[in-house]
PDB file of C-alpha atoms in Angstrom:
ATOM      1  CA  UNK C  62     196.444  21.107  90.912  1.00 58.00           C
ATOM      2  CA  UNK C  63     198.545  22.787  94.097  1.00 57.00           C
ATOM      3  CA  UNK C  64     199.256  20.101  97.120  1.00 51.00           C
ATOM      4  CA  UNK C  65     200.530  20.826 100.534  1.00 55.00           C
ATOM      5  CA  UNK C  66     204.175  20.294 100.870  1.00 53.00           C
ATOM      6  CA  UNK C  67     207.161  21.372  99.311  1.00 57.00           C
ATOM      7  CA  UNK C  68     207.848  19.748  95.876  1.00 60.00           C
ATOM      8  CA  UNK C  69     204.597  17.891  95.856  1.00 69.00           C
ATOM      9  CA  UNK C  70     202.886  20.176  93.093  1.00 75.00           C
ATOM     10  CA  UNK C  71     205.069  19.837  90.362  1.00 79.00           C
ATOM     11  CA  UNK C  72     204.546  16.243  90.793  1.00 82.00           C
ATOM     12  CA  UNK C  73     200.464  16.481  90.684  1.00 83.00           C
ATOM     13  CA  UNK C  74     200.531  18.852  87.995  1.00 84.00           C
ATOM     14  CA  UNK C  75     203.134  16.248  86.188  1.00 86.00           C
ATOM     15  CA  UNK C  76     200.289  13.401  86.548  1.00 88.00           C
ATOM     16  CA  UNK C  77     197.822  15.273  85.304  1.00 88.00           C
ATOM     17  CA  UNK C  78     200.052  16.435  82.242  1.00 88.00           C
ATOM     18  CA  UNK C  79     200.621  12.658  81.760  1.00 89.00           C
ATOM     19  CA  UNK C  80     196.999  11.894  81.863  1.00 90.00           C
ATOM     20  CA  UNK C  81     196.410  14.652  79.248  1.00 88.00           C
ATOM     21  CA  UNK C  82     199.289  14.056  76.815  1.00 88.00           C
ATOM     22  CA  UNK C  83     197.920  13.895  73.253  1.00 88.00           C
ATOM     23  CA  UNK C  84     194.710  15.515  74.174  1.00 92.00           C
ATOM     24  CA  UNK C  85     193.679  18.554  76.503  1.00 92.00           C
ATOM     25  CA  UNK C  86     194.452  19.853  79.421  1.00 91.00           C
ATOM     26  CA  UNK C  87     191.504  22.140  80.933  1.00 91.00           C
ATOM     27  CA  UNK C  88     192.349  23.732  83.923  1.00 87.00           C
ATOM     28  CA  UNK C  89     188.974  25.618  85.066  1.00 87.00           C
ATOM     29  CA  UNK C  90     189.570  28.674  87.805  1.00 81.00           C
ATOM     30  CA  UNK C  91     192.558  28.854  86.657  1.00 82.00           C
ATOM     31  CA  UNK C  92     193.597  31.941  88.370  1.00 78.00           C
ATOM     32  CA  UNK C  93     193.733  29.991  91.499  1.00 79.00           C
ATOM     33  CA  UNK C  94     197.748  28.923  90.635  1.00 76.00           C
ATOM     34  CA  UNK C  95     198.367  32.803  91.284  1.00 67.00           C
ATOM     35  CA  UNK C  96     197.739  31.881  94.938  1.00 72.00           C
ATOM     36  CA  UNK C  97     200.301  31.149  97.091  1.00 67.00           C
ATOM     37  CA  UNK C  98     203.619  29.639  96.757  1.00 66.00           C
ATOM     38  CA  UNK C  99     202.453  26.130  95.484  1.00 71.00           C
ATOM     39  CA  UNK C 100     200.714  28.047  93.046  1.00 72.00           C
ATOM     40  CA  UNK C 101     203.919  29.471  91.903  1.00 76.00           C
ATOM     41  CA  UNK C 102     205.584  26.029  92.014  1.00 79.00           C
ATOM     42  CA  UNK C 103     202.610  24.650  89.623  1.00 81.00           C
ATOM     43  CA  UNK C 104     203.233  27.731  87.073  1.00 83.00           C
ATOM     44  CA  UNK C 105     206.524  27.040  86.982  1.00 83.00           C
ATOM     45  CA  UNK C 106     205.967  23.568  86.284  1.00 84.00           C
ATOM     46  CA  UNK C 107     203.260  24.411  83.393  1.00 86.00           C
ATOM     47  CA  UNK C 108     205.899  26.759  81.508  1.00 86.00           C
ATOM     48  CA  UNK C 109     208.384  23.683  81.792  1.00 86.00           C
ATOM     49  CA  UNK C 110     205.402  21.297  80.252  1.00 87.00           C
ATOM     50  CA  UNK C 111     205.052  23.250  77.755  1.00 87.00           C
ATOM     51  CA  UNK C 112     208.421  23.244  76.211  1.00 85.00           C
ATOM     52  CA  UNK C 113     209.023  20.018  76.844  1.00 88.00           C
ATOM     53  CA  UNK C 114     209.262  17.630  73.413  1.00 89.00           C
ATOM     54  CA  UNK C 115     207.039  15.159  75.974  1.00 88.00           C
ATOM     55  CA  UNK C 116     203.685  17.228  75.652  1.00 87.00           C
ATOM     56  CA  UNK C 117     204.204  17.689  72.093  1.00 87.00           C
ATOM     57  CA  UNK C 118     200.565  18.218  70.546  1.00 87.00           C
ATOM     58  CA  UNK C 119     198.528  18.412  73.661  1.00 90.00           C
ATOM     59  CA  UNK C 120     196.500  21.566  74.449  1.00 91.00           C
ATOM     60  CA  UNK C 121     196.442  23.980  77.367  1.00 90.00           C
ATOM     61  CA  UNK C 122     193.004  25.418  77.890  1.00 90.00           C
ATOM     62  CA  UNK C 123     193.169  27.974  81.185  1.00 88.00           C
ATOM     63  CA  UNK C 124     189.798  29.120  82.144  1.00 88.00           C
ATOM     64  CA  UNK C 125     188.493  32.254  84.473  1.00 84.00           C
ATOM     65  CA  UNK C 126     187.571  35.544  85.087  1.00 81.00           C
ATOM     66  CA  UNK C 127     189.530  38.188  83.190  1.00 81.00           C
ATOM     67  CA  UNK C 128     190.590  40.673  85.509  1.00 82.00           C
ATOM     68  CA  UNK C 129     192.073  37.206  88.117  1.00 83.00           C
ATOM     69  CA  UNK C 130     193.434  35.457  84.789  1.00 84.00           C
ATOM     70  CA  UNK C 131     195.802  38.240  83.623  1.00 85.00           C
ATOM     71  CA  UNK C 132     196.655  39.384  87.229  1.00 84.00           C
ATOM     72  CA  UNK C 133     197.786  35.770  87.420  1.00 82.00           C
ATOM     73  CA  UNK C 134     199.174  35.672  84.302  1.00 84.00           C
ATOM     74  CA  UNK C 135     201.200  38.351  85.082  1.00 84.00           C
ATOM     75  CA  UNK C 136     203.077  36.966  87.800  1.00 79.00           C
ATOM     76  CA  UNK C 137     205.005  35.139  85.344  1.00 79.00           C
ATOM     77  CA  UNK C 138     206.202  35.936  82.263  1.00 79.00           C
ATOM     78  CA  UNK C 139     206.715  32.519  80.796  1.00 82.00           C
ATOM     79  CA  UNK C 140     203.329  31.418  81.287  1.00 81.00           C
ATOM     80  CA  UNK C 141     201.749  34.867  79.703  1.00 82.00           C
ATOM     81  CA  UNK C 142     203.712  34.263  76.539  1.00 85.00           C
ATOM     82  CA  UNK C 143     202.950  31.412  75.981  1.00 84.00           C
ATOM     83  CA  UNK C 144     199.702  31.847  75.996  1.00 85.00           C
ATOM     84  CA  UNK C 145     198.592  33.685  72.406  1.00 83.00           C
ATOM     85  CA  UNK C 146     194.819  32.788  71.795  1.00 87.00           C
ATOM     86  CA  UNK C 147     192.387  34.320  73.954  1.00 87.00           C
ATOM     87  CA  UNK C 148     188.419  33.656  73.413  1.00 87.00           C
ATOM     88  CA  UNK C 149     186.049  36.027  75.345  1.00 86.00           C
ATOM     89  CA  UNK C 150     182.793  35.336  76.737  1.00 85.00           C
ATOM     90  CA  UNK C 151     180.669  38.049  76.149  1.00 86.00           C
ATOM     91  CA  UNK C 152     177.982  38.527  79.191  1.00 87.00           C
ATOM     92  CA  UNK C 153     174.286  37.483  78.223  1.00 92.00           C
ATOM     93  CA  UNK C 154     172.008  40.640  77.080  1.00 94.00           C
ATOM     94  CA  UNK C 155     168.372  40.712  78.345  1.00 94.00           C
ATOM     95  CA  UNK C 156     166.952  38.591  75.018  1.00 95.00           C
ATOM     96  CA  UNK C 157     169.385  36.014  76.418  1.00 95.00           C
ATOM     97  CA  UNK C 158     168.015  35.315  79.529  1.00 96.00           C
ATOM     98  CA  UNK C 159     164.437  35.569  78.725  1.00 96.00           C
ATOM     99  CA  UNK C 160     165.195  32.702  75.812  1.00 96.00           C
ATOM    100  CA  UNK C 161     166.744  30.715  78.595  1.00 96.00           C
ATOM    101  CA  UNK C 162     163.194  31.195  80.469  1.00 96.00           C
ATOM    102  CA  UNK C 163     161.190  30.489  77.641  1.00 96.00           C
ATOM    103  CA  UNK C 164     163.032  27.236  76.856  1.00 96.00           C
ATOM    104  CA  UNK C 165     163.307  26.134  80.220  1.00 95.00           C
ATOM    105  CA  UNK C 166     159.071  26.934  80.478  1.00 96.00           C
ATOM    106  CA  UNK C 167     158.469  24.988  77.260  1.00 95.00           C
ATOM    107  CA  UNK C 168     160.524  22.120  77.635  1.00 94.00           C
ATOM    108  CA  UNK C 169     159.001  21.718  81.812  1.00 92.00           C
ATOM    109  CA  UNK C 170     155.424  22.080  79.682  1.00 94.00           C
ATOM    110  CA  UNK C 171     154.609  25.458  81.427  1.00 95.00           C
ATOM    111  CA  UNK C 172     152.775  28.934  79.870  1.00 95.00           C
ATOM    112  CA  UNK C 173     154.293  31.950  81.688  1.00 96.00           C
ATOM    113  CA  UNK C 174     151.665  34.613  81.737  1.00 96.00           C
ATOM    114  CA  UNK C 175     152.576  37.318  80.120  1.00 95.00           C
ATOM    115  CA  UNK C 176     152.527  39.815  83.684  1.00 95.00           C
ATOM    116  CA  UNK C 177     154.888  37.391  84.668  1.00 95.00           C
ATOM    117  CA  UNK C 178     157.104  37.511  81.324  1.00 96.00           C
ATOM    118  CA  UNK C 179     157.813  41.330  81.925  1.00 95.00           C
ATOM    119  CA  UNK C 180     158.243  40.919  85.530  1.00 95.00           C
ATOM    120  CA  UNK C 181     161.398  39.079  84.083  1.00 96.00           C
ATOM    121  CA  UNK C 182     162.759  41.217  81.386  1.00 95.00           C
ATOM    122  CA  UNK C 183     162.587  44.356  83.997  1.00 95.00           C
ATOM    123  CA  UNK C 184     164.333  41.892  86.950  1.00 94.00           C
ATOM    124  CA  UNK C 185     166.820  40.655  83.807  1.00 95.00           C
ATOM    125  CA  UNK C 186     167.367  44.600  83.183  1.00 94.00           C
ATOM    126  CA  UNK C 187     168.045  45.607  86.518  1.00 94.00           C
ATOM    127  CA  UNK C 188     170.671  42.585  87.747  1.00 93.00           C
ATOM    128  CA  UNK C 189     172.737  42.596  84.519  1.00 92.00           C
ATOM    129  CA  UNK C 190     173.840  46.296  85.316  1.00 90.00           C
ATOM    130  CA  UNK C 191     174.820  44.972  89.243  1.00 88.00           C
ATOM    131  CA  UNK C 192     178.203  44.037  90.013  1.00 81.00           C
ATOM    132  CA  UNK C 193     178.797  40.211  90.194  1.00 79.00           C
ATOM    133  CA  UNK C 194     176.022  39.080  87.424  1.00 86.00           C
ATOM    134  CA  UNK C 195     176.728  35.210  86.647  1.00 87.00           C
ATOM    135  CA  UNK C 196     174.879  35.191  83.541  1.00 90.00           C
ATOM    136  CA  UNK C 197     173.887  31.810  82.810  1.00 92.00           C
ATOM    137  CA  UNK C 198     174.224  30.683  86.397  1.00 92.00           C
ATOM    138  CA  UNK C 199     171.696  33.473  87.858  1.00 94.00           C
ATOM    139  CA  UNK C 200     169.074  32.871  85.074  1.00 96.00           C
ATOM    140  CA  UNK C 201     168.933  29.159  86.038  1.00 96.00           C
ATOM    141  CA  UNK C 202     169.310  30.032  89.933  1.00 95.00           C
ATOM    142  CA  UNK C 203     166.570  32.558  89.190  1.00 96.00           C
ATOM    143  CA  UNK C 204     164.274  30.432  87.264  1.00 96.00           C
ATOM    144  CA  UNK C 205     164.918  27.532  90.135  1.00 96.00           C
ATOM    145  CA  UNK C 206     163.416  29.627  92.813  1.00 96.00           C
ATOM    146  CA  UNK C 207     160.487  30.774  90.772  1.00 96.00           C
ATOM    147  CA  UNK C 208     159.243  27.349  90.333  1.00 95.00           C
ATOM    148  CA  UNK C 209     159.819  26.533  94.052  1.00 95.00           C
ATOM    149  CA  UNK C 210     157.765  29.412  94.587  1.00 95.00           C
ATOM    150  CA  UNK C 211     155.298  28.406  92.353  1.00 94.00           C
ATOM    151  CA  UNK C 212     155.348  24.620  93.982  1.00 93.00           C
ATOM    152  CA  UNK C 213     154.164  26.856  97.467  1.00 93.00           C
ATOM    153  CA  UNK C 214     151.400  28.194  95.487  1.00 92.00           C
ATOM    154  CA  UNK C 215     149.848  25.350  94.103  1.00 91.00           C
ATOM    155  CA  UNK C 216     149.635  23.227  97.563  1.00 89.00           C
ATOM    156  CA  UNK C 217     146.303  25.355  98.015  1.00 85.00           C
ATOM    157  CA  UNK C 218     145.784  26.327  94.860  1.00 80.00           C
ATOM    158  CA  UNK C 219     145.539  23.484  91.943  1.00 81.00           C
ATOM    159  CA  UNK C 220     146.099  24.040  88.666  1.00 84.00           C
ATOM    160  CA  UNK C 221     144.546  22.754  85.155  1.00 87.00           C
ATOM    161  CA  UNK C 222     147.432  24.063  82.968  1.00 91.00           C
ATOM    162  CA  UNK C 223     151.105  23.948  85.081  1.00 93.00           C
ATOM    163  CA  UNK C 224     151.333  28.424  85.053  1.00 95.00           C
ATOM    164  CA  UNK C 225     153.514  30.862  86.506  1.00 95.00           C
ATOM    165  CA  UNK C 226     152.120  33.810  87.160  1.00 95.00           C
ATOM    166  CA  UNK C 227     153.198  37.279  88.734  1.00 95.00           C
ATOM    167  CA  UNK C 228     153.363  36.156  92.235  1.00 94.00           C
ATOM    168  CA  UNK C 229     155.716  33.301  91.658  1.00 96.00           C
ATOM    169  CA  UNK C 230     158.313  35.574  89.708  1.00 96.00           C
ATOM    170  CA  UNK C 231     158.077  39.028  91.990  1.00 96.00           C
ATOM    171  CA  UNK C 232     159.488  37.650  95.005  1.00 95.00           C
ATOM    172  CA  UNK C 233     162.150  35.974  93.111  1.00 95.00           C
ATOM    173  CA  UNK C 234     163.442  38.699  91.402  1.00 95.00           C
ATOM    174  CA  UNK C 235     163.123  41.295  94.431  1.00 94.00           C
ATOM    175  CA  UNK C 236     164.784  38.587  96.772  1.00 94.00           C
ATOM    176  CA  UNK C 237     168.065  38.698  93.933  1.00 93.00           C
ATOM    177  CA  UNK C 238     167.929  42.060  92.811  1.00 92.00           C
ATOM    178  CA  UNK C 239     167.667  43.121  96.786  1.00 91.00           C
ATOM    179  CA  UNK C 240     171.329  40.719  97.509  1.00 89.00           C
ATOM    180  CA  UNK C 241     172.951  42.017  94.882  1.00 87.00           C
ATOM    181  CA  UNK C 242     172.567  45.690  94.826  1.00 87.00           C
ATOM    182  CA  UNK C 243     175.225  47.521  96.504  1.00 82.00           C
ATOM    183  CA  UNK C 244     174.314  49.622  99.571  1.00 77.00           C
ATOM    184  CA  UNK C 245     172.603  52.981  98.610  1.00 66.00           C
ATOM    185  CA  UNK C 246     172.467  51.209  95.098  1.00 48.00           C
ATOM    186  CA  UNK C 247     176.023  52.413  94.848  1.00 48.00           C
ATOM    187  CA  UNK C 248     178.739  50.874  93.274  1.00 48.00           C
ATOM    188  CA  UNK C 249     182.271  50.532  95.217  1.00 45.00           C
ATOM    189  CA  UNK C 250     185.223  52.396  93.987  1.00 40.00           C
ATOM    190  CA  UNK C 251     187.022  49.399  92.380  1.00 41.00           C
ATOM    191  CA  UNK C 252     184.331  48.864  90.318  1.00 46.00           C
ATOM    192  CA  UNK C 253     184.130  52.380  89.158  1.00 43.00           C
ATOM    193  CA  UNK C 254     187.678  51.716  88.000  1.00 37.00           C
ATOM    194  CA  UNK C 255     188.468  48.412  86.786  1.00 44.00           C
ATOM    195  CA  UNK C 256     185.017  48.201  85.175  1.00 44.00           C
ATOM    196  CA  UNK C 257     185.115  51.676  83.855  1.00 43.00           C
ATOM    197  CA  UNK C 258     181.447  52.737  84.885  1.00 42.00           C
ATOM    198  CA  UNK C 259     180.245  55.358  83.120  1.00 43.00           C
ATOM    199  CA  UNK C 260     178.895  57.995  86.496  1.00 42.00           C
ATOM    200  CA  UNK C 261     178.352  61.389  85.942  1.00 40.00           C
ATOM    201  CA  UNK C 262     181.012  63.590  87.243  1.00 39.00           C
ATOM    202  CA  UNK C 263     178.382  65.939  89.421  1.00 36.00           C
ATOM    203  CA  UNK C 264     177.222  62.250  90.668  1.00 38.00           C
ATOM    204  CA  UNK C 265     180.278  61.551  91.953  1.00 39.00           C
ATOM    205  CA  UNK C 266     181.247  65.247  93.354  1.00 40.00           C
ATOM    206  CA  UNK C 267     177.798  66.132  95.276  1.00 41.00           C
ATOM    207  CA  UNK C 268     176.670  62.707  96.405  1.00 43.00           C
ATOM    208  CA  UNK C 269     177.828  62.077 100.536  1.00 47.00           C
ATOM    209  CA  UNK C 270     177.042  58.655 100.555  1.00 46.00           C
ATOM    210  CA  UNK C 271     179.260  57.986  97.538  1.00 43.00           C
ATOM    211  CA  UNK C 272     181.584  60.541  98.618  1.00 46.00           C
ATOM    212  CA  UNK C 273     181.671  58.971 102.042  1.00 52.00           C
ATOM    213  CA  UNK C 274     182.472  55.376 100.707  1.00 49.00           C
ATOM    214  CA  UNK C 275     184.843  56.778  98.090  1.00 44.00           C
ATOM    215  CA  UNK C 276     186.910  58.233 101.094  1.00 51.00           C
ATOM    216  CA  UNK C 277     186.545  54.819 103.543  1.00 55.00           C
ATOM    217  CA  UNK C 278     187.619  52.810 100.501  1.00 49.00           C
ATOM    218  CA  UNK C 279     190.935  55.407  99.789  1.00 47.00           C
ATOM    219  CA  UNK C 280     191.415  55.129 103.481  1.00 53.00           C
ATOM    220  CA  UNK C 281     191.895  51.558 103.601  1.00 54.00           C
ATOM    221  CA  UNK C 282     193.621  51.198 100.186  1.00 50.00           C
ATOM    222  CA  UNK C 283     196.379  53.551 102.208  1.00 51.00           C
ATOM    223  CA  UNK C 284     196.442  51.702 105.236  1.00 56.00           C
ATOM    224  CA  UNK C 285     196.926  48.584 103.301  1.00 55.00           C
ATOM    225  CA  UNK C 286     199.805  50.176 101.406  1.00 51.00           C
ATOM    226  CA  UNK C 287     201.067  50.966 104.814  1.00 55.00           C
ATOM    227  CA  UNK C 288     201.105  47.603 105.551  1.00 56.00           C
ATOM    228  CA  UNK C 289     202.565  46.244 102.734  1.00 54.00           C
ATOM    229  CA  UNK C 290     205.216  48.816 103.444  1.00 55.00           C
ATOM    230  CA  UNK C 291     205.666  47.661 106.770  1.00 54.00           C
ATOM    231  CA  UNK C 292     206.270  43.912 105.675  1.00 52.00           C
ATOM    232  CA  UNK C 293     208.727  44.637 103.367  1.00 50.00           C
ATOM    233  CA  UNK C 294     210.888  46.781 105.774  1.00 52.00           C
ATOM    234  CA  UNK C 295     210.577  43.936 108.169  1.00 53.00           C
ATOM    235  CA  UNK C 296     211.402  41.425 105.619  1.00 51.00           C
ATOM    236  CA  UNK C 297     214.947  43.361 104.828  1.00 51.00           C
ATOM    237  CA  UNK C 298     215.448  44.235 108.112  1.00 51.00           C
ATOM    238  CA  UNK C 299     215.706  40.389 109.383  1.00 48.00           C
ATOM    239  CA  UNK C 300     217.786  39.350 106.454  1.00 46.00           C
ATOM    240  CA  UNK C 301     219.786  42.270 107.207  1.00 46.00           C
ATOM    241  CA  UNK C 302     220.451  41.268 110.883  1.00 43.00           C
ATOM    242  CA  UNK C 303     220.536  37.271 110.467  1.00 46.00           C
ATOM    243  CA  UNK C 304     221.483  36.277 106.939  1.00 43.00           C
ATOM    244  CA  UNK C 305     222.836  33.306 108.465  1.00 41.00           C
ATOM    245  CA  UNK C 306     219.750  32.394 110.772  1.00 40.00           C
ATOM    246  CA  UNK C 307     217.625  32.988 107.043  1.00 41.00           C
ATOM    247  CA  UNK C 308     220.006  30.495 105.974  1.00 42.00           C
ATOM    248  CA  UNK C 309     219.596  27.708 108.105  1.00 39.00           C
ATOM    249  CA  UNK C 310     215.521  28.187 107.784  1.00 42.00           C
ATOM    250  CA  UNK C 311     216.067  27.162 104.062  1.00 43.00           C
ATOM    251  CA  UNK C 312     217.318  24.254 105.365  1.00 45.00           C
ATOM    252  CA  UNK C 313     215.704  23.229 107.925  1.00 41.00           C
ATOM    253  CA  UNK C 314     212.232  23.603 106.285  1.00 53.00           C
ATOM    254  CA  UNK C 315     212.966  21.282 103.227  1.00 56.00           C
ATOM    255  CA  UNK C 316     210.812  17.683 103.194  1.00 58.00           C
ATOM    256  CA  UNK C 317     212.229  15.012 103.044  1.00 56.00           C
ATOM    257  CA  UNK C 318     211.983  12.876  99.540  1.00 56.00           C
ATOM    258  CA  UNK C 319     212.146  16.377  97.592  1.00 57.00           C
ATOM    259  CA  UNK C 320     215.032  16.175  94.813  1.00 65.00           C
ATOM    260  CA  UNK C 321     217.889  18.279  94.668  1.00 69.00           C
ATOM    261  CA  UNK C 322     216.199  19.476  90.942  1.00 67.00           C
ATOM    262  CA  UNK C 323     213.068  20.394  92.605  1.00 65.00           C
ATOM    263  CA  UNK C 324     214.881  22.173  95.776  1.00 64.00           C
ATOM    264  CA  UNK C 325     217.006  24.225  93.274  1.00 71.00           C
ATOM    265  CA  UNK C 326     213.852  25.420  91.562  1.00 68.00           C
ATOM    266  CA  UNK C 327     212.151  26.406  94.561  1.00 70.00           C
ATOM    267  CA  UNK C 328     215.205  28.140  96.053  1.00 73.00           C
ATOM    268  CA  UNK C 329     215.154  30.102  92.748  1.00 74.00           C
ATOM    269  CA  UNK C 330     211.452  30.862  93.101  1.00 72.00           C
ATOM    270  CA  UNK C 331     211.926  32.542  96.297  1.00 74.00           C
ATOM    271  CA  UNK C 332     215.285  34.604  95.535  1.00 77.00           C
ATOM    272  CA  UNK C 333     213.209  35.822  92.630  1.00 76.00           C
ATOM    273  CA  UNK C 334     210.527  36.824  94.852  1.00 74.00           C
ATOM    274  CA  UNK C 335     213.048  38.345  96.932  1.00 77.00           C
ATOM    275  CA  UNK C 336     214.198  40.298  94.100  1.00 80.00           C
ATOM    276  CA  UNK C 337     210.843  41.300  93.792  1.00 77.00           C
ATOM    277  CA  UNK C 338     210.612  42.638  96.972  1.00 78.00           C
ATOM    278  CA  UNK C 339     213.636  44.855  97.001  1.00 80.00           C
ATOM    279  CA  UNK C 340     212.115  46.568  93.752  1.00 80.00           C
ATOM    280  CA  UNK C 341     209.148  47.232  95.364  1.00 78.00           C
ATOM    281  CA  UNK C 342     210.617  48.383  98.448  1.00 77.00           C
ATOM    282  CA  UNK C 343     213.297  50.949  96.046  1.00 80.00           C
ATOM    283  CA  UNK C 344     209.808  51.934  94.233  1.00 77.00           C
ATOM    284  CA  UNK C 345     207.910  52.562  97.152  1.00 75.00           C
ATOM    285  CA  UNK C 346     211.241  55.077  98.955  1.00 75.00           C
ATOM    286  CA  UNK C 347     211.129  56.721  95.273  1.00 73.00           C
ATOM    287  CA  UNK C 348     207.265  57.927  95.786  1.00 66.00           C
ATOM    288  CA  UNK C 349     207.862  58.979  99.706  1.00 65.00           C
TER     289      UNK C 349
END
């Protein structure tokens, strides 16, 4: 929904508000508009739509990950509060994914031996509990390269009854369960704390290799606050010493056919994030 120039997104998300008046508007990924400046611009635009008389009746349906919808949401206030029904996906269990298989296996007309069958459920058991599971998406990307496997097999070895055995599914699930898992089958620190995993306390104290990562990832996170601290000084220090040169930017970097209307909400959009940027910067000499 985002183009690439100035004043251009509020008009694309405007057609496609037009196209969805008195119906819905699904916008999948929707944590994408938290991206960029044209992201703001389309946000901006949505909160507009949606108390405008015009849309009157048609639904907003945003769709996404949770952590990346509410960290988008929550670059604008507007948007988040307008937003008041929330429907969660809960991730598939084990039974889930082996239904999936034994659907898939009897509509294709296939028996899955049984050796295979619990080669599944423990592959199922171990990639559920790995960072980045895709549910649905992995059992049918799963499944996929079982029966390709199972298409190698049967060039020199025909079949009376269509079968998967053992040695289609093993490989599958070792190949999956091998990209997945995290190096020493440890998880990285902003997993531990945005997904709240439940490691023992002695785990986490005596282990190097976790202890080592835990300190590389706290390293970086403090460089990159570093940097961020470094930007904003720089930002404040160039409007400080050419206010007038930061003027005639603005200028200068407006397209041409974009509205007055559309010009004053953009110049808006960045003295807020300006605004934003002093806070930060006051926050940040408050901690030092």
């Amino acid at each position: 929904m985002t183009a690439e120039y100035v004043g251009h997104t509020k008009k694309k998300v405007e057609e496609k508000l037009d196209e969805a008046r008195g119906g819905v508007l699904f916008i999948d990924e929707a944590y994408e508009l938290g991206k960029g400046h044209f992201g703001v611009e389309a946000m901006t635009t949505l909160v507009a739509a949606m108390t405008n008389p015009t849309y009157k009746g048609m639904v907003i349906i945003i769709a996404g990950y949770l952590k990346d919808i509410n960290r988008m949401l929550d670059l604008n206030s507007g948007l988040k509060s307008r937003f008041t029904r929330f429907f969660n996906f809960e991730n598939w269990e084990i039974s889930d994914c082996i239904q999936y298989v034994n659907d898939q296996a009897e509509k294709d007309d296939i028996r899955v031996e049984k050796s295979a069958l619990e080669c599944f459920s423990t592959g199922f058991e171990q990639l559920i509990r790995l960072p980045g599971f895709g549910n649905g998406r992995d059992v049918v990307a799963l499944w996929k390269k079982v029966l390709a496997n199972r298409a190698d097999r049967v060039v020199t070895a025909h079949e009376i009854e269509k079968t998967v055995v053992l040695a289609d599914v093993r490989p599958a699930v070792e190949e999956m369960v091998r990209v997945r898992t995290p190096p020493q089958n440890l998880p990285f620190v902003s997993d531990v704390i945005d997904e709240g995993l439940d490691l023992p306390f002695e785990f986490l104290q005596n282990d190097d290799a976790f202890q080592n990562q835990f300190n590389m990832n706290f390293k970086n996170e403090e460089n990159q606050k570093e940097n961020n601290q470094a930007k904003i000084e720089e930002i404040f220090d160039d409007e400080e010493a050419n206010p007038e040169e930061l003027e005639v930017e603005k200028d200068v970097m407006r397209d041409i056919g974009v509205s007055d209307e559309i010009w004053e909400e953009l110049k808006k959009a960045k003295d807020d994030q300006r605004e934003k940027l002093k806070k930060m910067k006051i926050e940040m000499e408050k901690k030092r």
